[in-house]
Coordinates of C-alpha atoms in Angstrom, one line a residue:
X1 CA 88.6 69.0 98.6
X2 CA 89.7 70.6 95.1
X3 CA 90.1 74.0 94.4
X4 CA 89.5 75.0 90.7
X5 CA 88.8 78.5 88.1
X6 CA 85.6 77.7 86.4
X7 CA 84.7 79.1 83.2
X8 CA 81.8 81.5 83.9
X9 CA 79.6 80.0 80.7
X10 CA 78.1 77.2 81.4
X11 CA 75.2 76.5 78.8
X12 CA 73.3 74.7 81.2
X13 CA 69.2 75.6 80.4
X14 CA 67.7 78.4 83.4
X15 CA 65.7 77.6 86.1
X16 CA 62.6 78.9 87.2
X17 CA 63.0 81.7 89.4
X18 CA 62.2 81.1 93.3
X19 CA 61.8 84.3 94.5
X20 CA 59.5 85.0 96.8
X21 CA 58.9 81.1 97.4
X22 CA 58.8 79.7 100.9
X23 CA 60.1 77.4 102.2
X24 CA 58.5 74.3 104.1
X25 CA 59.6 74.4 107.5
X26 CA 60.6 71.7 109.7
X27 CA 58.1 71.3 111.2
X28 CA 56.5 69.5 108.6
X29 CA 59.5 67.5 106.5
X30 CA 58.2 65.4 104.2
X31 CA 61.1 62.3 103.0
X32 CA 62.9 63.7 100.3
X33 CA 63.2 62.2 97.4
X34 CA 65.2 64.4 95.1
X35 CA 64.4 63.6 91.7
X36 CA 68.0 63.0 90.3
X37 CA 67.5 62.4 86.5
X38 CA 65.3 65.1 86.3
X39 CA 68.0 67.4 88.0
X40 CA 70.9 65.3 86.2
X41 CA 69.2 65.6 82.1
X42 CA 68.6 69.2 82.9
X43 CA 72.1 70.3 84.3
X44 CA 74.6 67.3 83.7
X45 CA 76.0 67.8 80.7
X46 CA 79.8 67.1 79.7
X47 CA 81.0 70.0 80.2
X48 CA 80.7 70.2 83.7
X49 CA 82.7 72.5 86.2
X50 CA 83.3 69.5 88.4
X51 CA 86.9 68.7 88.5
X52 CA 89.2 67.2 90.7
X53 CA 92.6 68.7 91.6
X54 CA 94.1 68.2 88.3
X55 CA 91.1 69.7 86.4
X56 CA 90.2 66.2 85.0
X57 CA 86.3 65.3 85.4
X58 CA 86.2 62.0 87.5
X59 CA 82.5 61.3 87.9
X60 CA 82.5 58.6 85.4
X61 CA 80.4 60.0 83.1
X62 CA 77.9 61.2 85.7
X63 CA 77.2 64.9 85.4
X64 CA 77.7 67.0 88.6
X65 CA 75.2 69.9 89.3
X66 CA 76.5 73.0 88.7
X67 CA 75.5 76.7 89.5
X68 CA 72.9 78.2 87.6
X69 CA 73.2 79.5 84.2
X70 CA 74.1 83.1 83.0
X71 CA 71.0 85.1 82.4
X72 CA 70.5 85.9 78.8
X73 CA 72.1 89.7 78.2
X74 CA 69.8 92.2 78.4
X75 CA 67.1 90.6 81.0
X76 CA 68.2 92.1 84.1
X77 CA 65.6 94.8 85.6
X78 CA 68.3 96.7 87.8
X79 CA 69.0 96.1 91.4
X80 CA 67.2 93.3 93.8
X81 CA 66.4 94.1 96.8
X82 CA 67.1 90.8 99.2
X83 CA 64.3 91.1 101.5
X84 CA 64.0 88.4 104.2
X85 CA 61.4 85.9 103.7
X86 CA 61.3 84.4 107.7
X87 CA 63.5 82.0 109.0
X88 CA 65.1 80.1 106.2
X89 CA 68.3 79.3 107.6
X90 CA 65.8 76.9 110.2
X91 CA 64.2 75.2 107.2
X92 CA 65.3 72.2 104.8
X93 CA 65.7 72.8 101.0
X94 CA 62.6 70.5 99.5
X95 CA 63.0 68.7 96.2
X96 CA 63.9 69.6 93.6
X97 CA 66.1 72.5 95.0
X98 CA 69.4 71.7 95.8
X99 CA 70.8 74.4 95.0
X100 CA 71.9 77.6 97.4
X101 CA 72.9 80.7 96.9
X102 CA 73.4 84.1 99.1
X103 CA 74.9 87.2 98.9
X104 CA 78.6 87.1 101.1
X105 CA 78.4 88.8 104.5
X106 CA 81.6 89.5 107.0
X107 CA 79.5 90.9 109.4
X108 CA 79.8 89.8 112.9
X109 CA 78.0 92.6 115.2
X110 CA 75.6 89.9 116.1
X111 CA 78.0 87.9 118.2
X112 CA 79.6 91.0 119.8
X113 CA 76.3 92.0 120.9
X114 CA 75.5 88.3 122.2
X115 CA 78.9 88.6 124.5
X116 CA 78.0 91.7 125.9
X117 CA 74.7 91.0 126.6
X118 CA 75.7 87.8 128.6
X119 CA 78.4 89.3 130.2
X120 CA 75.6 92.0 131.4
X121 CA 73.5 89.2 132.8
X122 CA 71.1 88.8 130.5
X123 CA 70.3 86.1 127.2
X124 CA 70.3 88.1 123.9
X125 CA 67.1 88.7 121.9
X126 CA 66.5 85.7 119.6
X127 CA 66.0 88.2 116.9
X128 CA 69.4 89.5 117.5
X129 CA 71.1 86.4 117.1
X130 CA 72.4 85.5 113.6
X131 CA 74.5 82.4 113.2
X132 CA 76.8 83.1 110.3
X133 CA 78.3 86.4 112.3
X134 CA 79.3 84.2 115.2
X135 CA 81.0 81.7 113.0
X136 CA 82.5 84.5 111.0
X137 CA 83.6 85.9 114.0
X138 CA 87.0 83.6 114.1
X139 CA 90.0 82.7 112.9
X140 CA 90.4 80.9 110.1
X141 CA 93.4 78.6 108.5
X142 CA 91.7 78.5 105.0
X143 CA 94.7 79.2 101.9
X144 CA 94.5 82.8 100.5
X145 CA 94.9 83.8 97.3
X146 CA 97.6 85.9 95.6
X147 CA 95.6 88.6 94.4
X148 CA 91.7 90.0 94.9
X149 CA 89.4 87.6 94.8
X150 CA 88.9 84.6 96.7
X151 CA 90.4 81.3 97.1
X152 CA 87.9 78.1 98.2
X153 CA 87.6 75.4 100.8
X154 CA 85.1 73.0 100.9
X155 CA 85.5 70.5 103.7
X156 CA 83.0 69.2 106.4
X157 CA 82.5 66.3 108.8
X158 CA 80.1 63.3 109.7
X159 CA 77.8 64.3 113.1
X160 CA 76.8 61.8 115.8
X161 CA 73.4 61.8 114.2
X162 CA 73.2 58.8 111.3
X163 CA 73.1 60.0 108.2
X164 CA 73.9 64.0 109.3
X165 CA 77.0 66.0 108.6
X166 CA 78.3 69.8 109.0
X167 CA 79.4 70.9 105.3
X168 CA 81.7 74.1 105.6
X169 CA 82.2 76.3 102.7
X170 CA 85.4 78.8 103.3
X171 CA 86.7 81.8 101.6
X172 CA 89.7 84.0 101.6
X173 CA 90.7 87.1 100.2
X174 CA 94.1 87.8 100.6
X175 CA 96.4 88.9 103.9
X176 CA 95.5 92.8 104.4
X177 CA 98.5 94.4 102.5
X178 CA 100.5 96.8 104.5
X179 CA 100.0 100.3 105.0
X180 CA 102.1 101.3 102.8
X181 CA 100.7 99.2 99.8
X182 CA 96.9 99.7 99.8
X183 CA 94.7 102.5 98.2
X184 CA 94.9 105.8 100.5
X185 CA 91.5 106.1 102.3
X186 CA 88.6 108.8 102.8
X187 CA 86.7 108.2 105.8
X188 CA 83.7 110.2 106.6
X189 CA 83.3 108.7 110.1
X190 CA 79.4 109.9 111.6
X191 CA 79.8 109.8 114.9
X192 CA 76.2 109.7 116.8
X193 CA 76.7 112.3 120.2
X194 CA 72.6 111.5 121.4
X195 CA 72.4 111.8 125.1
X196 CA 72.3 107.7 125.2
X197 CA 76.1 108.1 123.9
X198 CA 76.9 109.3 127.3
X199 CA 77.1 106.0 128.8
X200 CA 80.5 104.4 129.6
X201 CA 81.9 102.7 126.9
X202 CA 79.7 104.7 124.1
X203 CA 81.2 108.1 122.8
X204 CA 84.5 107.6 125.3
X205 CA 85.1 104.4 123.3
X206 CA 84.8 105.9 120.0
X207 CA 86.8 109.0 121.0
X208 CA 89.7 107.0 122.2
X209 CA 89.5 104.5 119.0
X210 CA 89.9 107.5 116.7
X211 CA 92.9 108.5 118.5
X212 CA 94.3 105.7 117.8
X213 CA 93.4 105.1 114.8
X214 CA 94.6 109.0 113.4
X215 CA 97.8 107.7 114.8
X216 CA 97.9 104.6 112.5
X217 CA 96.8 106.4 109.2
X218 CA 99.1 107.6 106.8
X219 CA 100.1 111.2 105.4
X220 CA 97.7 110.4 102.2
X221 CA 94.4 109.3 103.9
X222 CA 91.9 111.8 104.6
X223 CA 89.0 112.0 107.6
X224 CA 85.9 114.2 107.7
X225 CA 84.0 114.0 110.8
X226 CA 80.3 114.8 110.7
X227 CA 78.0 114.3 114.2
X228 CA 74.2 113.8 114.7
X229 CA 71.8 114.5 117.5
X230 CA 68.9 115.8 117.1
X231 CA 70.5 117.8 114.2
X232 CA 73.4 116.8 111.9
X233 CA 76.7 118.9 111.4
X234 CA 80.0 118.8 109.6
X235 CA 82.1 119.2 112.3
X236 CA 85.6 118.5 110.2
X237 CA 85.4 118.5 106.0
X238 CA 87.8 116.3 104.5
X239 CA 91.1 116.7 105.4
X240 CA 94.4 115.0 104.0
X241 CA 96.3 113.9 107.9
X242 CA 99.6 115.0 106.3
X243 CA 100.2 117.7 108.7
X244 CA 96.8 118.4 110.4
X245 CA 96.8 115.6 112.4
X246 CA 96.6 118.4 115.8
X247 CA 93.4 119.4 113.6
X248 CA 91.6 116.4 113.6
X249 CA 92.5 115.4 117.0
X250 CA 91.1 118.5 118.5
X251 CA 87.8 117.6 116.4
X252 CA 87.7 114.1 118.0
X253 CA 88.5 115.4 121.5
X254 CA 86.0 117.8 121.0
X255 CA 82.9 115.7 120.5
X256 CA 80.3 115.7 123.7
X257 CA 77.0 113.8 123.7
X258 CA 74.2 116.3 123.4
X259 CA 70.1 115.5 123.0
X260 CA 67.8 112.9 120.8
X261 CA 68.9 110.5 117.7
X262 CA 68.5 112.0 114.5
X263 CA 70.1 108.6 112.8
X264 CA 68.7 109.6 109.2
X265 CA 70.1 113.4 109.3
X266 CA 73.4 111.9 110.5
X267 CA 73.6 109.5 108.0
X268 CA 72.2 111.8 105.1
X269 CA 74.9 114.6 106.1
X270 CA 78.0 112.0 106.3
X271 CA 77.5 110.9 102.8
X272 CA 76.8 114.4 101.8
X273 CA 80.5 115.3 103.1
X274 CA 82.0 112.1 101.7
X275 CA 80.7 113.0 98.0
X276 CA 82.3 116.4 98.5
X277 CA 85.6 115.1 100.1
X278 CA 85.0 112.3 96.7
X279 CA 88.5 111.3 96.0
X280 CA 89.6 109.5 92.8
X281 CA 91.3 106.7 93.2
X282 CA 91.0 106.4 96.7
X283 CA 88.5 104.0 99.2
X284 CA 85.6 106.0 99.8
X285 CA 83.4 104.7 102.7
X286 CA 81.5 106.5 105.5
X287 CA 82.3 104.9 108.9
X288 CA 79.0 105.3 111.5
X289 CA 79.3 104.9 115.0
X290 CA 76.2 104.7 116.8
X291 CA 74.1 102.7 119.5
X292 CA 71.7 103.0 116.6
X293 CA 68.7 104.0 119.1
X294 CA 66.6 106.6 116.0
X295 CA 64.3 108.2 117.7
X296 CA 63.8 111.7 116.0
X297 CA 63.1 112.6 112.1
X298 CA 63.5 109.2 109.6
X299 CA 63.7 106.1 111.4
X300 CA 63.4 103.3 108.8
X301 CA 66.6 102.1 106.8
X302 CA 65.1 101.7 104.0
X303 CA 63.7 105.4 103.9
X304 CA 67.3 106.7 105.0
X305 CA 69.3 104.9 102.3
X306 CA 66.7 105.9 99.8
X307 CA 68.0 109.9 100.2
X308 CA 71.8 108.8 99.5
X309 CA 71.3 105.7 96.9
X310 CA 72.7 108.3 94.5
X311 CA 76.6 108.4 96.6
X312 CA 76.2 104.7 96.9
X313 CA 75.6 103.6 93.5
X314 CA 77.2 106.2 91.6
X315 CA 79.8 106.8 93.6
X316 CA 80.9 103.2 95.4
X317 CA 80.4 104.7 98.6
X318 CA 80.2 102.0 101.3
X319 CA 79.0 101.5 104.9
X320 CA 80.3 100.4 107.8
X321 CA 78.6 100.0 110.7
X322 CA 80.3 100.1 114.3
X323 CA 77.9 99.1 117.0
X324 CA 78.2 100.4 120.5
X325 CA 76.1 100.5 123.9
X326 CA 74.6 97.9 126.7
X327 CA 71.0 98.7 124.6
X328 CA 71.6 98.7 120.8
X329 CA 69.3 98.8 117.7
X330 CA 70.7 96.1 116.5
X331 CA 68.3 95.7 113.3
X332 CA 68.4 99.1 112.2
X333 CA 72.4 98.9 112.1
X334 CA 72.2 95.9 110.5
X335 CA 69.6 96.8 107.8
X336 CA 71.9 99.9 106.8
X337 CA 74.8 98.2 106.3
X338 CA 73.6 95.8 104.2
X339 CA 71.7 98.0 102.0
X340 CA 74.6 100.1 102.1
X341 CA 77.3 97.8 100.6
X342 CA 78.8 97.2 103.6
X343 CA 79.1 95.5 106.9
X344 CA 79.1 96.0 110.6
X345 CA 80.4 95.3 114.1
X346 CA 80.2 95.7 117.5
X347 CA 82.8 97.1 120.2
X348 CA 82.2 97.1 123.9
X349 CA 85.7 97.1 125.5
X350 CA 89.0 99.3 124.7
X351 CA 90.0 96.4 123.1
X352 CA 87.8 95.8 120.7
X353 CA 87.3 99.2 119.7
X354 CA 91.2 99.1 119.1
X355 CA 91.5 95.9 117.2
X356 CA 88.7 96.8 114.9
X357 CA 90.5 100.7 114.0
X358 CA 93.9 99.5 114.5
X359 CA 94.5 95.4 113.7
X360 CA 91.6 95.2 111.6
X361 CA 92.6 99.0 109.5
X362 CA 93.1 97.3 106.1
X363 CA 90.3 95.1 105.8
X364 CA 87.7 97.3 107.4
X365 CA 88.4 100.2 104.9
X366 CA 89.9 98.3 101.6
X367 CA 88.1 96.1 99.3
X368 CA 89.1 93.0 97.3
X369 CA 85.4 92.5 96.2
X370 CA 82.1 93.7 95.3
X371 CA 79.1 92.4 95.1
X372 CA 80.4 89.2 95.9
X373 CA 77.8 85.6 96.0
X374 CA 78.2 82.0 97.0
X375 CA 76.1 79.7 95.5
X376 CA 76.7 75.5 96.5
X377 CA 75.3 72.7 94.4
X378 CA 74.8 69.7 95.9
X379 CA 74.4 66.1 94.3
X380 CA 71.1 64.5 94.6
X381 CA 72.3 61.2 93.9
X382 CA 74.7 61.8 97.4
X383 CA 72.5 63.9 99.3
X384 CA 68.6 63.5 100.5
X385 CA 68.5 67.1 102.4
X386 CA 70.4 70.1 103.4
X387 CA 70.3 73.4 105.4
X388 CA 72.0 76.6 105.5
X389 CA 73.1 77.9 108.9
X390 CA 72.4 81.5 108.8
X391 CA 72.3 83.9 106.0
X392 CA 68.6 84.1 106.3
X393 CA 68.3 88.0 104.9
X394 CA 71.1 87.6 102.7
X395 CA 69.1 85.1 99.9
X396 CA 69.6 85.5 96.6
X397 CA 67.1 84.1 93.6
X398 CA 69.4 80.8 91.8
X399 CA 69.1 82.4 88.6
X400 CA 70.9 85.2 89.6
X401 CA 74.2 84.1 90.9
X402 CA 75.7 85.5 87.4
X403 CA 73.1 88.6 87.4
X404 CA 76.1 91.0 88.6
X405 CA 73.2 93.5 88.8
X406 CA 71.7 91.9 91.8
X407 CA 73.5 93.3 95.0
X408 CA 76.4 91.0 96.6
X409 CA 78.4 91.6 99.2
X410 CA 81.5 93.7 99.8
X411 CA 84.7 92.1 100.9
X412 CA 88.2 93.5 102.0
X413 CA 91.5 92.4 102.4
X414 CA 92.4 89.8 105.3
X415 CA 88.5 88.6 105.4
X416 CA 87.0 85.0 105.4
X417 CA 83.4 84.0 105.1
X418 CA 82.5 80.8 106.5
X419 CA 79.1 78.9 105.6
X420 CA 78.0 75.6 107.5
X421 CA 75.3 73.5 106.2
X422 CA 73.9 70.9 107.7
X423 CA 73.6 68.1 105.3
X424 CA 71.9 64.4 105.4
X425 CA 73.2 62.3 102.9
X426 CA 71.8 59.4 101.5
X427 CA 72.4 56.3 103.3
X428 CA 75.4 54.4 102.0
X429 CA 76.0 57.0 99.3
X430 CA 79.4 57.7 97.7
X431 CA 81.2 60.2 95.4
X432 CA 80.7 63.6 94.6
X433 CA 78.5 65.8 97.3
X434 CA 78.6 69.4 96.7
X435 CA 80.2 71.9 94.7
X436 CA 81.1 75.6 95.6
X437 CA 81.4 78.8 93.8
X438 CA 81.6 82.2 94.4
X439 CA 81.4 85.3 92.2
X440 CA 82.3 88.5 92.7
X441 CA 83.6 92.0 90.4
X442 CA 86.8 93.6 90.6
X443 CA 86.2 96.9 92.7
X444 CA 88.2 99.1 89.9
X445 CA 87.3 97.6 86.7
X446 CA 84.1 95.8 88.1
X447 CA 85.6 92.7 85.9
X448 CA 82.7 89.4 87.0
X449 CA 85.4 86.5 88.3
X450 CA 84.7 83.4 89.6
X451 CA 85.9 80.5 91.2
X452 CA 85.5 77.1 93.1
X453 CA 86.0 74.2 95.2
X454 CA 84.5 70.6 95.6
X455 CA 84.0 68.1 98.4
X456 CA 83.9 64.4 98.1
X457 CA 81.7 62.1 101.1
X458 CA 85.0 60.4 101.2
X459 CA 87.0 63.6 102.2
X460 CA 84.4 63.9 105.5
X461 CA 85.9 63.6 108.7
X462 CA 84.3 60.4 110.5
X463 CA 83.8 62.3 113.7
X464 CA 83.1 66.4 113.9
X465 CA 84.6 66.3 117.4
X466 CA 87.4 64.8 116.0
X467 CA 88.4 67.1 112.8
X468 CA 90.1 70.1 112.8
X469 CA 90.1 72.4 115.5
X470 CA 88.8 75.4 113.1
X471 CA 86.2 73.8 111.7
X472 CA 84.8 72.5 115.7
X473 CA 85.7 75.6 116.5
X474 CA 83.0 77.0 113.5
X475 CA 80.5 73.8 114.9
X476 CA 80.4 74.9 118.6
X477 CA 79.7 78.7 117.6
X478 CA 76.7 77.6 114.7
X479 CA 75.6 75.5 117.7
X480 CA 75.3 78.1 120.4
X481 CA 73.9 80.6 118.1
X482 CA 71.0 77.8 117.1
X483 CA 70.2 77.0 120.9
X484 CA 70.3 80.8 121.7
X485 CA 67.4 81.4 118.6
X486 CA 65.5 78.1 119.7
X487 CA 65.6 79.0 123.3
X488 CA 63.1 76.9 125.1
X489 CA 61.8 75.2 121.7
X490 CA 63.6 72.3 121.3
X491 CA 61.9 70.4 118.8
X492 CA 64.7 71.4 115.5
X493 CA 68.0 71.7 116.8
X494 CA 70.7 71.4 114.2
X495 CA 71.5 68.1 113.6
X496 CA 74.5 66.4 115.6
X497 CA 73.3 69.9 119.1
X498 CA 74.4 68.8 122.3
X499 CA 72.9 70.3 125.4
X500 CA 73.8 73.8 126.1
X501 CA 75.6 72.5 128.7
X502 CA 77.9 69.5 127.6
X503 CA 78.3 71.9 124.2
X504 CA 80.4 74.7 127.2
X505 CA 82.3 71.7 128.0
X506 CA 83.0 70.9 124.6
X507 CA 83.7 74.6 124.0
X508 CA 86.5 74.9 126.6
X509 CA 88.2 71.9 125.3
X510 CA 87.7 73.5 121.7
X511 CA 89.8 76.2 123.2
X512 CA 92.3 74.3 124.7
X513 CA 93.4 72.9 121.2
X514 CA 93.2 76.5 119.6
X515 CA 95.4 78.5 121.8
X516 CA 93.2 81.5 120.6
X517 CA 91.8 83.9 123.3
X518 CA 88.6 84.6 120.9
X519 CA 87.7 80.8 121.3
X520 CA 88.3 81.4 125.5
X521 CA 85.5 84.0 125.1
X522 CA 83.5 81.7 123.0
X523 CA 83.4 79.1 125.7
X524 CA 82.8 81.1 128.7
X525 CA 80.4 83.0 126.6
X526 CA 78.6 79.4 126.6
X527 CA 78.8 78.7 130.0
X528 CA 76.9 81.9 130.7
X529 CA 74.4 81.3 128.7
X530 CA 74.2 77.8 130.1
X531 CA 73.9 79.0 133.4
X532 CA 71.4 81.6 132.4
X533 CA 68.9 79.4 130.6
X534 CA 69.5 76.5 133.7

């Protein structure tokens, strides 16, 4: 693994675009036969962003593929929409692609949901479940770097299936700065009080998280408080905590769940408030706390986000979305913060609520990055096929990794995004296998930067269950979260799947080696499900 800036001009000729394309599934893989000096005339030429550590180009003369092109200035036609096209992250890339590229996503309300959901009893919806938020759900030991930005690890390790091995891509921004060092905050937190926030562990969680969380913010922040039901009002305009901290706890205490879910007039007023409350300088995001159950006035994301693109684009307003509540509209929560720059997650215990508005404060409200996008190049001299885990609505067109008009993701301070592919190489196959980059703007001067990593097939670990306890850490999670989505259809597991149930004993032993209570969860979280589905 090498980690190395890349120039962001590569003059290597464009691609065709591939949006809208579908993929072949599964289902009906053909032997791949990339055509390599096709793919090596076309984007192998000497100056090549693969490096090793010292910057030098070691390929012997053999041109590495690199991320697409810039787009000639001048052709963009504004923002992309990234709308899902099925179940990608289930499908191999055919030939001639083998490149992959996808918006960055910290989200990881999809796992929260699973837990609670098994704890309850019960096996998540399928449609629920989204692999790369229970892998970016944990810990990670990847380097950070200094400043915003991102720093890159590319490692990976052989499966027990020939031929197949888990690829990991990792980045880092840096540690969440203290307190005392990061951009004062306004938080327009829209807080839903619908009859179905009654239930335990709804409103009384978010009530009791604010608290908290009013205690932790400093003098300079400001908090407005809007609340929906079946109408939307602004309970608390922005307000600098200073010395009205009595004032915006007596709003919180005061907030009782009422009638219906208005979600669109909720959402509509909070950003109203937080253009208002607009301060200069300052992180301007609207928080939403919701079970996310719309079922009065606009229900669609797409329609609700349409009435406050204005305070989004214009403004930098971001989303984020805090899940709550046994039943959950998971979709509609998911959909909003990813069309509203932002991401989500999901509380169900004291505990979580806490660690997300008190631990997690900097990173959840700052941002080292915007519009931020991965794209991996792999070798098709080294490798015959590949898959990405996950990320299945968060696809982005080749061509326009460098389009910084085409919507990224957002990324704060303290974060990692992990991405596991699962990658056949090409039997007895040697030398360079994939390289990683990742793009993203400044969030003042919305500056493009890039940078990058590589991987070697020698620097793979012989035996996944052997590497580092991280990355099985990352393996067992991708795993669960493909067996929970393939449920009773067994016929394309992730290359290298055990049984649900030998994978819960793998998972406690994962846990054992991590010392980390999260990865305790994940195993007995596997056991359940094991249990469950017999």
């Amino acid at each position: 693994m090498t980690l190395t800036g890349n120039d962001e001009h590569t003059g290597r000729p464009r691609r065709r675009p591939r949006t809208g394309r579908r993929r072949r599934p599964v289902a009906i893989l053909i032997g791949l036969t990339l055509a390599g000096g096709l793919l090596l005339t076309g984007c192998g030429a000497s100056d090549s962003n693969g490096s090793s550590t010292d910057g030098s180009n070691k390929s012997g003369g053999r041109g590495f593929p690199q991320p697409a092109p810039n787009r000639t200035s001048g052709t963009s036609q504004g923002e992309q929409k990234n709308t899902p096209t099925g179940d990608a992250s289930r499908e191999f890339a055919p030939s001639p692609d083998y490149l992959s590229t996808f918006a960055l996503d910290v989200d990881t309300a999809s796992y929260g949901y699973a837990r609670r959901a098994l704890a309850d009893g019960r096996l998540p919806e399928a449609s629920t479940v989204r692999p790369e938020e229970f892998v970016n759900s944990f810990r990670q030991d990847y380097r950070r770097p200094d400043g915003n930005g991102f720093s890159v690890t590319v490692d990976g390790a052989r499966t027990r299936e020939k031929d197949w091995s888990l690829v990991r891509v990792g980045l880092a921004t840096r540690d969440a700065a203290s307190s005392g060092k990061r951009p004062p905050a306004a938080l327009t937190f829209v807080i839903d009080i619908s009859g179905s926030m009654g239930e335990p562990g709804r409103l009384d969680l978010a009530k009791d998280a604010l608290g908290v969380m009013t205690d932790r913010l400093r003098d300079d922040d400001s908090i407005a408080v809007v609340t929906f039901s079946d109408e939307a009002r602004t309970v608390l305009p922005m307000t600098r905590l200073g010395h009205h901290r009595d004032r915006i706890y007596g709003a919180i205490r005061g907030l009782e769940p009422t009638e219906s879910t208005n979600l669109g007039a909720g959402v509509r007023t909070g950003y109203a408030t937080a253009v208002k409350g607009l301060r200069e300088g300052a992180t301007n995001r609207v928080v939403l706390i919701s079970d996310a159950l719309a079922n009065t006035g606009e229900t669609d994301a797409d329609a609700i986000l349409e009435n406050i693109s204005t305070a989004r684009r214009e403004h930098g307003i971001t989303l984020f979305g805090v899940g709550v509540g046994s039943e959950y509209g998971d979709a509609l929560m998911e959909r909003l913060a990813d069309k509203g720059d932002g991401h989500t997650t999901y509380v169900s215990t004291v505990e979580d609520a806490r660690k997300v508005f008190c631990e997690q404060l900097p990173q959840n409200i700052d941002l080292t990055a915007r519009d931020a996008k991965a794209q991996v190049a792999f070798d098709p001299e080294t490798v015959e096929q590949f898959r990405l885990i996950g990320y299945d609505d968060r696809q982005v067109a080749d061509e326009d990794f460098r389009n910084d008009r085409v919507d990224g993701g957002e990324v704060g301070p303290g974060h990692t995004v992990t991405a596991l592919y699962a990658v056949r190489t090409r039997p007895g196959a040697s030398g360079h296998l994939a390289t990683a980059s990742v793009r993203w703007l400044d969030p003042d001067t919305r500056a493009p930067h890039e940078e990058s990593g590589q991987l070697e097939t020698g620097s793979l670990d012989e035996d996944l269950w052997t590497s580092s306890t991280r990355l099985q850490v990352d393996a067992v999670a991708a795993y669960f979260a493909d067996d929970l989505r393939t449920g009773d259809d067994k016929a394309n597991p992730l290359p290298g799947a055990l049984p649900l149930g030998e994978l819960a004993d793998r998972a406690h032993r994962v846990a054992s080696a991590a010392e980390d209570r999260a990865v305790d969860d994940l195993a007995n979280a596997v056991e359940r499900a094991s249990g469950l589905m017999g």
